[in-house]
Coordinates of C-alpha atoms in Angstrom, one line a residue:
X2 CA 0.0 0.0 0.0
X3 CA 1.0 3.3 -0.7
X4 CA 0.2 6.4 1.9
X5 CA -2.3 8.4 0.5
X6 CA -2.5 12.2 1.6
X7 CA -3.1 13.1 4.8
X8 CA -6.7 13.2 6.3
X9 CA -8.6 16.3 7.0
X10 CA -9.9 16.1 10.5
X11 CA -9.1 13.3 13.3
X12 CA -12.7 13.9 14.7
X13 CA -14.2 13.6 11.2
X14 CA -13.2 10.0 11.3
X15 CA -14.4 8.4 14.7
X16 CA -18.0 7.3 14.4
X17 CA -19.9 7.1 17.6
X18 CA -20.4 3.3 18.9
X19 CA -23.3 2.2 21.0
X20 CA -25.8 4.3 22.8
X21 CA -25.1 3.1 25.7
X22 CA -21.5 3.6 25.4
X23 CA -20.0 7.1 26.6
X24 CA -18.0 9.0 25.1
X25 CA -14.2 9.3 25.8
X26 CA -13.5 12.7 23.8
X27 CA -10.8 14.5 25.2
X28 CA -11.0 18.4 26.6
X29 CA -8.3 19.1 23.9
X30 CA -10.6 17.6 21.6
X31 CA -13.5 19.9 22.6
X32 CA -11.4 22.7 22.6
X33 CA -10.4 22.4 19.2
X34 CA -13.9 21.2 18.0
X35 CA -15.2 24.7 19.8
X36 CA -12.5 26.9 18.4
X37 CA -13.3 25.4 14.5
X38 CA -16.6 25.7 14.5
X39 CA -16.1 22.0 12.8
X40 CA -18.9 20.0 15.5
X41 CA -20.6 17.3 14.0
X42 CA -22.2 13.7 15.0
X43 CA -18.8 12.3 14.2
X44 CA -16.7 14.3 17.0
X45 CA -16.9 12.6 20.3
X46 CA -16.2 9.2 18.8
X47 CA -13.7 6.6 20.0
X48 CA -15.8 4.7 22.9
X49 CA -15.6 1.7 25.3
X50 CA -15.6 -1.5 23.6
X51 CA -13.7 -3.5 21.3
X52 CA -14.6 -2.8 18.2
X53 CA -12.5 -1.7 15.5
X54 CA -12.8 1.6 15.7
X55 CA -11.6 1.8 18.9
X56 CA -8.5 0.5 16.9
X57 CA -8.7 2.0 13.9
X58 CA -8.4 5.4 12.4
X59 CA -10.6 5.0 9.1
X60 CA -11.4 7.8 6.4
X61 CA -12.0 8.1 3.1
X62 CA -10.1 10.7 2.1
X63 CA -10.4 11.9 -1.5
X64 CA -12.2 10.8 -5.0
X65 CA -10.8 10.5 -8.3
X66 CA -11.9 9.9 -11.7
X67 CA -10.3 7.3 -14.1
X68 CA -10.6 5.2 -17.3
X69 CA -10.5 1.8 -18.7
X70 CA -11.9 -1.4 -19.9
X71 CA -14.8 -3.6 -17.9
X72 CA -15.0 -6.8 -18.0
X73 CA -16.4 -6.8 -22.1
X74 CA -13.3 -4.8 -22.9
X75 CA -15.5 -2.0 -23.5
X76 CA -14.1 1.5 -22.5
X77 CA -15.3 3.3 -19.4
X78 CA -15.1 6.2 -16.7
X79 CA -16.0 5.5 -12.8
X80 CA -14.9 7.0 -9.7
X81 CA -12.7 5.3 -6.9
X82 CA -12.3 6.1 -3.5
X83 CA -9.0 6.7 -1.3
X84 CA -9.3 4.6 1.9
X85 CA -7.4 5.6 4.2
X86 CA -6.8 3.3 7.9
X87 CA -3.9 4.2 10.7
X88 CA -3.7 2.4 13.6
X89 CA -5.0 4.1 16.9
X90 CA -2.8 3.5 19.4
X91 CA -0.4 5.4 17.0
X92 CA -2.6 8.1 17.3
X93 CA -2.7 8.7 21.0
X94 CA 0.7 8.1 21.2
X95 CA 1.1 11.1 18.7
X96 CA 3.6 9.7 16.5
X97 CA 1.3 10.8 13.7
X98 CA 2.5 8.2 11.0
X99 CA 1.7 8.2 7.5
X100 CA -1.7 6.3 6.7
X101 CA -2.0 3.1 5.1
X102 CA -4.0 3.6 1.8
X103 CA -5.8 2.1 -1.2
X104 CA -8.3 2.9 -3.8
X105 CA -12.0 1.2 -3.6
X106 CA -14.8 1.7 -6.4
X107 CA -18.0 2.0 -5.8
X108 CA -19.0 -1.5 -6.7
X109 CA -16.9 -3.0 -4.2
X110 CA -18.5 -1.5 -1.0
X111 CA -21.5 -2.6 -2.5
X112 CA -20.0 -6.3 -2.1
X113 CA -18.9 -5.6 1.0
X114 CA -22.5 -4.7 2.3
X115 CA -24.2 -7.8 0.6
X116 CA -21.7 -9.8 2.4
X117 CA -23.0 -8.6 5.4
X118 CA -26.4 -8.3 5.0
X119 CA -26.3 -12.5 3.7
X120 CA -23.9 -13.0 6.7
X121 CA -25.2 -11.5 9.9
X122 CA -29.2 -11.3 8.6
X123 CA -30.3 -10.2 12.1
X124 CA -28.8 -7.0 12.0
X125 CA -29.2 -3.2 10.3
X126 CA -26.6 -3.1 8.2
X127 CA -26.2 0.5 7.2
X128 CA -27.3 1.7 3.9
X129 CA -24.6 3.2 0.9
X130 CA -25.1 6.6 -0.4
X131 CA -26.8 6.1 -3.9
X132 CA -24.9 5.1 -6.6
X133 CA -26.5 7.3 -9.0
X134 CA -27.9 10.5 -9.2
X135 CA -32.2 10.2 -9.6
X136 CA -33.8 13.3 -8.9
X137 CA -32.6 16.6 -8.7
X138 CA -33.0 18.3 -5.5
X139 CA -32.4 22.4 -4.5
X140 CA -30.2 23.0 -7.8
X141 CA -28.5 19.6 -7.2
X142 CA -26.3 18.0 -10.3
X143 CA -27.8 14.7 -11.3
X144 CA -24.0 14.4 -13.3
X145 CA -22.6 11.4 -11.9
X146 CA -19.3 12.3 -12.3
X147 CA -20.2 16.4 -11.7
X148 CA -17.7 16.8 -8.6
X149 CA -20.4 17.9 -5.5
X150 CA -22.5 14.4 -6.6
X151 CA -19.1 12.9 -6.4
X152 CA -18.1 14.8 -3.1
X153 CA -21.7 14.0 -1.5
X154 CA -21.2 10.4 -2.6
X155 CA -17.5 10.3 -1.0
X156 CA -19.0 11.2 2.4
X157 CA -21.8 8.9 2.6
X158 CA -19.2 6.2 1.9
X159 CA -17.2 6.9 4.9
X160 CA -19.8 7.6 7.0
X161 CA -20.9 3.8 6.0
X162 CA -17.5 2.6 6.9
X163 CA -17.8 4.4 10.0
X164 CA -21.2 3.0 11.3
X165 CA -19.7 -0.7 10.3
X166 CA -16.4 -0.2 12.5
X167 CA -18.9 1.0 15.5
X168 CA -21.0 -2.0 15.5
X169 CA -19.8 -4.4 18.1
X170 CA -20.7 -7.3 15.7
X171 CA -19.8 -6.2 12.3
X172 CA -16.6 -4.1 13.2
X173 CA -14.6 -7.8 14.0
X174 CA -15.9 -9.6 11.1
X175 CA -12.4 -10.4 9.4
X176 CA -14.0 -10.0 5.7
X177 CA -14.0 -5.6 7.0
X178 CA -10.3 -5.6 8.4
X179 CA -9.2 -7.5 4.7
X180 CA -11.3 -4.8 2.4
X181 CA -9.5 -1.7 4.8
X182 CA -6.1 -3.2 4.3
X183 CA -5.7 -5.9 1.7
X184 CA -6.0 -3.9 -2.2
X185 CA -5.7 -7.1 -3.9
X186 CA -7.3 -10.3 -3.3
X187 CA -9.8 -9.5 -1.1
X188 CA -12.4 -10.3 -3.3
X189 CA -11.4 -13.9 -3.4
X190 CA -11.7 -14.0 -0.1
X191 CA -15.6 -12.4 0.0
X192 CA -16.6 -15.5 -2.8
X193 CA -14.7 -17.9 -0.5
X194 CA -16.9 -17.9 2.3
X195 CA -19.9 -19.2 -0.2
X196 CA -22.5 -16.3 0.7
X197 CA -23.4 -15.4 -2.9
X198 CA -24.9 -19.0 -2.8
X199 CA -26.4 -18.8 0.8
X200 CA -28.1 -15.6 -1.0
X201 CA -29.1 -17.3 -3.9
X202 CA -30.3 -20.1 -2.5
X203 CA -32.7 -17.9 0.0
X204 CA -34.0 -16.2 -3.1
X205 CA -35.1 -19.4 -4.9
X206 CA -36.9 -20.5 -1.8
X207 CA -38.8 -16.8 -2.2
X208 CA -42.0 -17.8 -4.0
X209 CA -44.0 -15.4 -6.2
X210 CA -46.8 -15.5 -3.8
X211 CA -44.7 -14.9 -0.7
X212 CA -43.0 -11.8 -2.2
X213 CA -46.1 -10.3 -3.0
X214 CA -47.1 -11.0 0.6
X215 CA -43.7 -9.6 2.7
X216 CA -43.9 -6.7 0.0
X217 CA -47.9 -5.4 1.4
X218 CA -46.7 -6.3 4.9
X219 CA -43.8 -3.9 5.4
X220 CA -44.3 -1.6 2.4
X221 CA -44.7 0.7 5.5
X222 CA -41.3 0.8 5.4
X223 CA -40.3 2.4 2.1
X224 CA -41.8 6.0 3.2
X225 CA -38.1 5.4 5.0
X226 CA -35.6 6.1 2.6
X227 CA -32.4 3.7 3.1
X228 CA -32.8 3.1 6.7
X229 CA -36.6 1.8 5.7
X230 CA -35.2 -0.8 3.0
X231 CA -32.6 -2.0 5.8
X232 CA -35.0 -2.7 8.2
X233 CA -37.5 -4.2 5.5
X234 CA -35.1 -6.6 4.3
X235 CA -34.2 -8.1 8.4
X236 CA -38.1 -8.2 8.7
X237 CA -38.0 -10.3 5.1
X238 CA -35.2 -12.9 6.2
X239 CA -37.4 -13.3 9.2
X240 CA -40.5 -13.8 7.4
X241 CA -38.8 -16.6 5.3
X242 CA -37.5 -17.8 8.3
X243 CA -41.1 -18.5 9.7
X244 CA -42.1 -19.6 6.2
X245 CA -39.4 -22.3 6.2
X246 CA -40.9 -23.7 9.9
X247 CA -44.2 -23.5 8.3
X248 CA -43.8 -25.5 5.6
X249 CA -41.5 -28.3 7.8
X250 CA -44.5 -28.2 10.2
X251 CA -47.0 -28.9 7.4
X252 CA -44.8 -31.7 6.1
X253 CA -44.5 -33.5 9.4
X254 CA -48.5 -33.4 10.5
X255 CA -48.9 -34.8 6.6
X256 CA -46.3 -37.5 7.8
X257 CA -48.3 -38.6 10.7
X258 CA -51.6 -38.4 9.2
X259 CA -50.1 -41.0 6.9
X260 CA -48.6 -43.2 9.4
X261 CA -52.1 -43.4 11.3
X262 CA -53.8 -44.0 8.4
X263 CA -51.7 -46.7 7.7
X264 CA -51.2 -48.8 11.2
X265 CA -55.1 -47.8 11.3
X266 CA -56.4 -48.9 8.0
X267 CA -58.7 -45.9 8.2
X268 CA -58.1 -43.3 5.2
X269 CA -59.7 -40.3 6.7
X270 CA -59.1 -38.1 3.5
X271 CA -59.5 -39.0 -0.1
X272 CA -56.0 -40.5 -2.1
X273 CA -55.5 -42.1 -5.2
X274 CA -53.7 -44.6 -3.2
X275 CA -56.6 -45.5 -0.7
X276 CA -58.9 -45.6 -4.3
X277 CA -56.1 -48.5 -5.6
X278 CA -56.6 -50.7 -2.3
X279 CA -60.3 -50.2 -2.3
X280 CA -60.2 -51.3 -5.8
X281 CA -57.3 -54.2 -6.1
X282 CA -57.0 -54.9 -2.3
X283 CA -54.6 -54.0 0.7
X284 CA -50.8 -54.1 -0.4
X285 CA -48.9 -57.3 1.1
X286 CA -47.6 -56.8 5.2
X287 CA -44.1 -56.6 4.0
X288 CA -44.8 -53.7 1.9
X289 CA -46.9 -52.5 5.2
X290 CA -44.5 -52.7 7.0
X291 CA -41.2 -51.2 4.9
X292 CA -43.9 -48.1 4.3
X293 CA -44.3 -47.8 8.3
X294 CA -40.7 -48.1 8.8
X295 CA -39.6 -45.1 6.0
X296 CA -42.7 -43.0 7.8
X297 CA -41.4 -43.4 11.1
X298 CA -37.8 -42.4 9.9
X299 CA -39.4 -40.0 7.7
X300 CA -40.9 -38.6 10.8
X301 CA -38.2 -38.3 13.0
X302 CA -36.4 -36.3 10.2
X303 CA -39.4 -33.9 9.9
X304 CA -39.3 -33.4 13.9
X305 CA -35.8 -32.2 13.9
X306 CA -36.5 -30.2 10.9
X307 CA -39.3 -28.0 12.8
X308 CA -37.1 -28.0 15.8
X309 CA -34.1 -26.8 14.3
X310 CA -36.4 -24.2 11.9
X311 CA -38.1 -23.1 15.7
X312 CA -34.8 -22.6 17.2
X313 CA -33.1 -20.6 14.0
X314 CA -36.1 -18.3 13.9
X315 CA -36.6 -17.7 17.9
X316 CA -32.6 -16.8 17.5
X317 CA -33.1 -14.1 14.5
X318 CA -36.1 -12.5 16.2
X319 CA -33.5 -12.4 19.6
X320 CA -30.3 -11.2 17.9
X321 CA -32.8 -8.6 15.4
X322 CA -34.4 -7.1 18.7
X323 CA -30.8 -6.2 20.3
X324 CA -29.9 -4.9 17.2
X325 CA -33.2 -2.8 16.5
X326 CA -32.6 -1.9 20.3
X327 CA -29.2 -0.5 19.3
X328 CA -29.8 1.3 16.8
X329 CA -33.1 3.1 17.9
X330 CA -30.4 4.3 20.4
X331 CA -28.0 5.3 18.1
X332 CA -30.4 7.1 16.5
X333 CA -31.5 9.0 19.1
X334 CA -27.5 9.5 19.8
X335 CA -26.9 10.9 16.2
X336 CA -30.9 13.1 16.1
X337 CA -29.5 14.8 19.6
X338 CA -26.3 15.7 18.8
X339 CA -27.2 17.1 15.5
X340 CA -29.5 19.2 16.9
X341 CA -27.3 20.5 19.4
X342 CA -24.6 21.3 17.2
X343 CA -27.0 23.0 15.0
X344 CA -28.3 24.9 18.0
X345 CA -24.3 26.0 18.4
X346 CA -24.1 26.7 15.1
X347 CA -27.0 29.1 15.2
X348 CA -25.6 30.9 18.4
X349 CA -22.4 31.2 17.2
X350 CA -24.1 33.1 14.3
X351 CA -26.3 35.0 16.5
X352 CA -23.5 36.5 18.4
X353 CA -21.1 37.2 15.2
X354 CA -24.4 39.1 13.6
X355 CA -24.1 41.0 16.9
X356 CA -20.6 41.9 16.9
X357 CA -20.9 43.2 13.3
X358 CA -24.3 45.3 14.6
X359 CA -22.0 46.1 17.5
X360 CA -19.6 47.8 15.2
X361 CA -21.9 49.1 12.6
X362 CA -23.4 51.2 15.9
X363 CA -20.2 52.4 17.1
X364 CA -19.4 54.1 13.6
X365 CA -22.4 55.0 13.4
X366 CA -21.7 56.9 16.8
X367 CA -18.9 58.4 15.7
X368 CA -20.2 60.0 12.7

């Protein structure tokens, strides 16, 4: 890795962890953030725990346009991102070395996330800024390339990278620490862990009716913006977790009706196998008797089936709450310090309109 150029601002990079973590923010830190006029949700930061931004120094420091061929040897322009990472303890030590740096494109944070969101289903994995320009806002360029899209782009990608080096789960997960600090090969190492089939194999179990179902259950959520399609899509893997165990639950009660019917001699429910005996006469005992025996195994298969399906969704609805949990008080966190650094931000202004009244008066005075 080559170091990239230095960063802007130490507090711009240290993303506040848990709610109910405190903040460790140093007075020289406050002082500075006071004298700046620089506060934001990002300055009191680095925070009890172990997670890796309490190790960490992460930024994404500058954008830059290039060109060349994709994958059909077609010519292109896209945008990557400088990533820049020095370790922490450096930091507090002060010896203020040179970061460790590489270039990410957009497409690749986007792997990242969907390796998350497969891996850790129970959780709010944070949303991406969007990767294209769709509506045009207060005079704002829908250019993808025109510099403040790319600008507004470059910080919603660190403040992503930010929010996943806070969360206590996410921050260790070893797939993070390789896309921060390996350039090449990390990729290989994303498609290793099989979760593009996990993912694929979840779609496919996704019928058309069930989509259509999850979709007018928590459509609630899209009034939401990114946040809402985060938390729709933990509500949709539980939904197909409780689908799974309703199906398995079905297909064990079929199982037994079967094996009573057929110790019993009593069909209770029309089959075109109970019309066949009626007509040609009972099948021989042995063949009784082999079909009892692949029932009963049959059975036992379906019971640890619903079991394991019970346990697997009881544990996604646990693990989702604490996560909901944590970010409902993250969000406060973030809503309460923007509004008092906006509340700053307005007395500071207050008070420099004075001064200038102030000294408008006094010439005035003079006159």
């Amino acid at each position: 890795m080559r170091p990239g150029s230095p960063t802007t601002s130490g507090a711009k990079r240290r993303m506040a962890e848990d709610g109910k973590e405190e903040s460790v923010a140093t007075d020289d830190e406050s002082d500075h953030t006071a004298a700046d006029g620089t506060g934001s949700l990002n300055n009191t930061m680095v925070e009890e725990g172990s997670t890796l931004l309490r190790r960490m120094e992460i930024c994404v420091a500058e954008a830059e346009k290039r060109s060349g061929k994709n994958a059909v040897n077609m010519q292109e322009t896209f945008t990557v991102y400088l990533i820049e990472t020095r370790p922490m303890d450096a930091v507090v030590e002060g010896r203020n070395p040179a970061p460790d740096s590489l270039w990410r494109r957009y497409s690749e944070f986007e792997l990242l996330r969907n390796y998350l969101i497969v891996t850790y289903p129970y959780i709010v994995v944070p949303p991406l800024p969007e990767k294209r320009a769709e509506f045009v806002w207060h005079k704002l360029s829908a250019d993808n390339m025109d510099p403040d899209f790319v600008e507004r782009r470059r910080v919603g990608l660190e403040n992503f990278l930010l929010r996943v080096a806070s969360h206590p789960v996410l921050s260790n997960d070893q797939i993070l620490y390789h896309f921060l600090t390996e350039e090449h090969g990390w990729k290989e190492v994303v498609y290793e862990t099989g979760f593009q089939a996990k993912a694929d194999s979840r779609l496919r179990a996704l019928s058309a009716t069930f989509r259509r179902v999850a979709d007018r259950l928590y459509g609630v959520y899209k009034v939401h913006g990114n946040y809402g399609r985060v938390f729709r899509a933990v509500c949709r893997k539980h939904e197909l977790t409780q689908f799974e165990l309703e199906v398995a639950s079905q297909d064990l009660i079929s199982k037994k009706q079967q094996r009573e019917e057929l110790a019993t001699g009593i069909v209770r429910t029309f089959s075109f196998k109970g019309m066949t005996n009626k007509l040609f006469g009972q099948e021989a005992p042995e063949q009784r008797e082999a079909r009892l025996k692949l029932l009963e195994e049959l059975i036992v298969e379906g019971e640890e089936t619903v079991k394991d399906k019970t346990l697997e969704c009881e544990e996604h609805v646990d693990k989702a709450w604490v996560d909901m949990q944590r970010f409902k008080e993250q969000k406060d966190k973030d809503l309460r310090e923007a509004l008092i650094n906006y509340a700053v931000m307005q007395i500071s202004m207050c008070k420099k309109g004075i001064q200038v009244w102030s000294n408008a008066k006094e010439c005035f005075l003079k006159m």
